[in-house]
Structures are given as C-alpha cells and as structure tokens.
Short mmCIF file of C-alpha atoms in Angstrom, two decimals:
data_model
loop_
_atom_site.label_atom_id
_atom_site.label_comp_id
_atom_site.label_asym_id
_atom_site.label_seq_id
_atom_site.Cartn_x
_atom_site.Cartn_y
_atom_site.Cartn_z
CA UNK H 1 -0.01 -0.01 -0.02
CA UNK H 2 1.33 3.46 -0.99
CA UNK H 3 1.09 6.14 1.67
CA UNK H 4 0.07 9.64 0.70
CA UNK H 5 2.50 12.44 1.36
CA UNK H 6 2.35 13.65 4.91
CA UNK H 7 1.97 17.42 5.14
CA UNK H 8 4.33 17.46 8.11
CA UNK H 9 7.20 16.27 5.90
CA UNK H 10 6.76 18.97 3.27
CA UNK H 11 9.30 21.83 3.44
CA UNK H 12 8.01 24.66 5.63
CA UNK H 13 9.57 27.29 3.44
CA UNK H 14 9.64 27.57 -0.31
CA UNK H 15 13.20 27.20 -1.52
CA UNK H 16 14.25 30.50 -3.09
CA UNK H 17 15.79 30.50 -6.61
CA UNK H 18 18.00 33.38 -5.45
CA UNK H 19 19.85 33.79 -2.16
CA UNK H 20 19.54 37.56 -2.00
CA UNK H 21 17.21 37.32 0.98
CA UNK H 22 20.11 35.89 3.03
CA UNK H 23 22.49 38.76 2.20
CA UNK H 24 22.89 41.79 4.34
CA UNK H 25 25.74 43.49 2.52
CA UNK H 26 24.34 47.00 2.10
CA UNK H 27 23.28 46.55 -1.54
CA UNK H 28 19.57 46.58 -2.16
CA UNK H 29 17.80 43.62 -3.69
CA UNK H 30 16.93 45.65 -6.76
CA UNK H 31 20.58 46.86 -7.20
CA UNK H 32 22.00 43.42 -6.76
CA UNK H 33 19.61 42.10 -9.37
CA UNK H 34 20.68 44.81 -11.85
CA UNK H 35 24.34 44.03 -11.20
CA UNK H 36 23.75 40.30 -11.69
CA UNK H 37 21.95 41.01 -14.94
CA UNK H 38 24.81 43.06 -16.21
CA UNK H 39 27.33 40.46 -15.08
CA UNK H 40 25.40 37.71 -16.80
CA UNK H 41 25.73 39.67 -20.06
CA UNK H 42 29.48 39.95 -19.45
CA UNK H 43 29.52 36.20 -18.71
CA UNK H 44 27.79 35.56 -22.05
CA UNK H 45 30.36 37.65 -23.92
CA UNK H 46 33.20 35.90 -22.06
CA UNK H 47 31.83 32.47 -22.99
CA UNK H 48 31.39 33.33 -26.63
CA UNK H 49 34.90 34.77 -26.79
CA UNK H 50 36.24 31.70 -25.05
CA UNK H 51 34.54 29.41 -27.55
CA UNK H 52 35.75 31.46 -30.46
CA UNK H 53 39.31 31.41 -29.10
CA UNK H 54 39.11 27.65 -28.58
CA UNK H 55 37.80 27.19 -32.12
CA UNK H 56 40.72 29.18 -33.55
CA UNK H 57 43.17 27.28 -31.34
CA UNK H 58 41.88 24.03 -32.74
CA UNK H 59 41.69 25.11 -36.40
CA UNK H 60 44.57 27.58 -36.88
CA UNK H 61 46.85 26.92 -39.88
CA UNK H 62 49.78 28.67 -41.42
CA UNK H 63 53.45 29.12 -41.00
CA UNK H 64 53.10 30.39 -37.46
CA UNK H 65 50.84 27.50 -36.47
CA UNK H 66 52.86 26.22 -33.55
CA UNK H 67 53.52 29.55 -31.85
CA UNK H 68 49.89 30.72 -32.37
CA UNK H 69 48.48 27.40 -31.27
CA UNK H 70 50.35 27.71 -27.92
CA UNK H 71 49.52 31.41 -27.64
CA UNK H 72 45.77 30.77 -28.11
CA UNK H 73 46.01 27.92 -25.58
CA UNK H 74 47.15 30.44 -23.00
CA UNK H 75 44.42 32.91 -24.02
CA UNK H 76 41.54 30.44 -23.76
CA UNK H 77 42.87 29.27 -20.37
CA UNK H 78 42.85 32.89 -19.15
CA UNK H 79 39.30 33.31 -20.44
CA UNK H 80 38.21 30.18 -18.60
CA UNK H 81 39.50 31.66 -15.39
CA UNK H 82 37.68 34.94 -16.08
CA UNK H 83 34.45 33.06 -16.84
CA UNK H 84 34.59 31.26 -13.53
CA UNK H 85 35.30 34.50 -11.63
CA UNK H 86 32.40 36.31 -13.29
CA UNK H 87 30.04 33.41 -12.45
CA UNK H 88 31.25 33.48 -8.84
CA UNK H 89 30.77 37.24 -8.62
CA UNK H 90 27.17 36.77 -9.72
CA UNK H 91 26.70 34.25 -6.93
CA UNK H 92 28.39 36.61 -4.39
CA UNK H 93 25.77 39.32 -5.15
CA UNK H 94 23.07 36.74 -4.47
CA UNK H 95 21.93 35.50 -7.87
CA UNK H 96 22.43 32.56 -10.20
CA UNK H 97 24.81 32.70 -13.16
CA UNK H 98 23.46 31.67 -16.52
CA UNK H 99 24.95 28.47 -17.81
CA UNK H 100 23.38 27.27 -21.04
CA UNK H 101 24.45 27.99 -24.58
CA UNK H 102 20.99 29.29 -25.36
CA UNK H 103 21.24 31.82 -22.52
CA UNK H 104 24.77 32.82 -23.54
CA UNK H 105 23.83 33.33 -27.16
CA UNK H 106 20.74 35.30 -26.08
CA UNK H 107 22.78 37.61 -23.86
CA UNK H 108 25.98 38.18 -25.84
CA UNK H 109 26.81 41.22 -27.86
CA UNK H 110 29.56 39.32 -29.69
CA UNK H 111 29.17 37.28 -32.88
CA UNK H 112 29.95 33.62 -33.07
CA UNK H 113 32.39 32.22 -35.58
CA UNK H 114 30.90 29.05 -36.86
CA UNK H 115 32.46 26.53 -39.20
CA UNK H 116 36.12 26.14 -40.04
CA UNK H 117 38.45 28.86 -38.94
CA UNK H 118 39.97 31.25 -41.43
CA UNK H 119 43.43 32.62 -42.05
CA UNK H 120 45.48 33.14 -38.85
CA UNK H 121 45.72 36.94 -39.01
CA UNK H 122 41.95 37.26 -39.67
CA UNK H 123 41.29 35.09 -36.62
CA UNK H 124 43.49 37.22 -34.39
CA UNK H 125 41.92 40.45 -35.70
CA UNK H 126 38.45 39.08 -34.78
CA UNK H 127 39.68 38.24 -31.27
CA UNK H 128 41.18 41.75 -30.88
CA UNK H 129 37.84 43.23 -31.91
CA UNK H 130 35.92 41.09 -29.40
CA UNK H 131 38.36 41.94 -26.59
CA UNK H 132 37.98 45.66 -27.42
CA UNK H 133 34.15 45.28 -27.26
CA UNK H 134 34.37 43.70 -23.84
CA UNK H 135 36.78 46.44 -22.71
CA UNK H 136 34.34 49.12 -23.81
CA UNK H 137 31.43 47.33 -22.06
CA UNK H 138 33.31 46.83 -18.80
CA UNK H 139 34.68 50.38 -18.79
CA UNK H 140 31.03 51.62 -18.75
CA UNK H 141 30.12 49.17 -15.98
CA UNK H 142 32.85 50.40 -13.64
CA UNK H 143 31.09 53.67 -12.87
CA UNK H 144 27.59 52.21 -13.28
CA UNK H 145 28.19 49.60 -10.60
CA UNK H 146 29.53 52.05 -8.11
CA UNK H 147 27.56 55.18 -8.79
CA UNK H 148 24.17 53.81 -9.92
CA UNK H 149 24.03 50.55 -7.96
CA UNK H 150 26.13 51.42 -4.93
CA UNK H 151 28.34 48.27 -5.43
CA UNK H 152 32.00 49.19 -5.13
CA UNK H 153 32.99 45.52 -4.95
CA UNK H 154 31.52 44.76 -8.34
CA UNK H 155 33.04 47.95 -9.72
CA UNK H 156 36.44 46.91 -8.51
CA UNK H 157 35.94 43.36 -9.78
CA UNK H 158 34.91 44.52 -13.30
CA UNK H 159 37.94 46.88 -13.36
CA UNK H 160 40.14 43.80 -12.96
CA UNK H 161 38.33 42.01 -15.75
CA UNK H 162 38.83 45.07 -18.03
CA UNK H 163 42.57 45.08 -17.25
CA UNK H 164 42.83 41.35 -18.16
CA UNK H 165 41.19 42.04 -21.51
CA UNK H 166 43.41 45.05 -22.15
CA UNK H 167 46.48 42.83 -21.69
CA UNK H 168 45.07 40.03 -23.85
CA UNK H 169 44.12 42.50 -26.59
CA UNK H 170 47.57 44.12 -26.48
CA UNK H 171 49.23 40.73 -26.83
CA UNK H 172 46.98 39.84 -29.82
CA UNK H 173 47.66 43.17 -31.48
CA UNK H 174 51.37 42.63 -31.10
CA UNK H 175 50.98 39.27 -32.88
CA UNK H 176 49.26 40.75 -35.94
CA UNK H 177 51.19 42.94 -38.36
CA UNK H 178 49.74 46.52 -38.48
CA UNK H 179 47.28 45.81 -35.60
CA UNK H 180 49.71 47.14 -32.97
CA UNK H 181 49.85 50.53 -34.65
CA UNK H 182 46.09 51.17 -35.16
#
C-alpha cells in the first residue's frame, strides 16, 4: 500500500531561486539584481569569446601555427579563469549565473564564428575586436556599478576584468602585423 504524502514532511519554506534574501551586505535587492543581470551579459560575452578562441586554437593553420596554437592555448585558459570568476561574482551578489548555450547566445553582444576557422591573421583580428568590445562594455560598468548601484565591490571586480582584456588584446595586437599601430 502506498502512503500519501504527509503534510508534516513537506518543506516549511519555499526554496528560493535566489539567495539575495540571506544577504545583508548593504546593496539593495533591486541593485544586486541589476548588477547580476549586467554580469550575466558579461559572462555571455566571455563564454562566446572563449569558444571562439578555442575554435581558432583547434583550427589555426599557417606558417606560425605552432606559436599561435600555444598562444591561443594560454588565451583560452585565461578566459576560462575569467568566466569562472564572473560566475562566482554573480553568486556573491546573491543571484544565479546563466549556464546554457541558449542563454549565452541570447545575452551576448559578440558574434559567433561558426564553421572552419579562417586565415590566422583574420582570426586574431576578430579576437582583438571582441576583446575591445568587452573592454568598452566593462569600462562603462565600472562607474555604473559604483555610482548607480552602490556596489564598489563589483566595480572593482569589473575593473580587474577590463585590465585582463586590455592585456590580452595588447598581446593579440602585437601578434598581428599593423594591428599594434592602429
């Protein structure tokens, strides 16, 4: 005989999909939600750039294959670290990080590179362009997080992300003839 569920064994509280109710950090629920939404867009851009870098790493060809293959290996590993830190920051402000390809593609401002990769220099130029786009986006978020949403921690965090992209873009530019002088 199957027993019916006992009401005494049901959870007394509904499990929240966010943990903002448990935070008392001085950032309002509304502001933490806005910060998390902006960070999830950054996360989407980071994931698309990571995937593009990985694609180019796998498919690069040309006389500089070996050096560029190793260089892109370093870059996608750096991006993987950034992705993890952005997702963790979203959790720290009390929200869930997006994690599906559908969500990433719906939130990104970058374009995917599908199919086989192209000539090495063209690949690197695309990566420089994407890093520059992320730099511009994060530069705007620095002030927005602190001034509009009263979240100095996320402002400082996103400043660090911007600096990482500045360095990665500089290294890419230095690897492409004429890119370093633009």
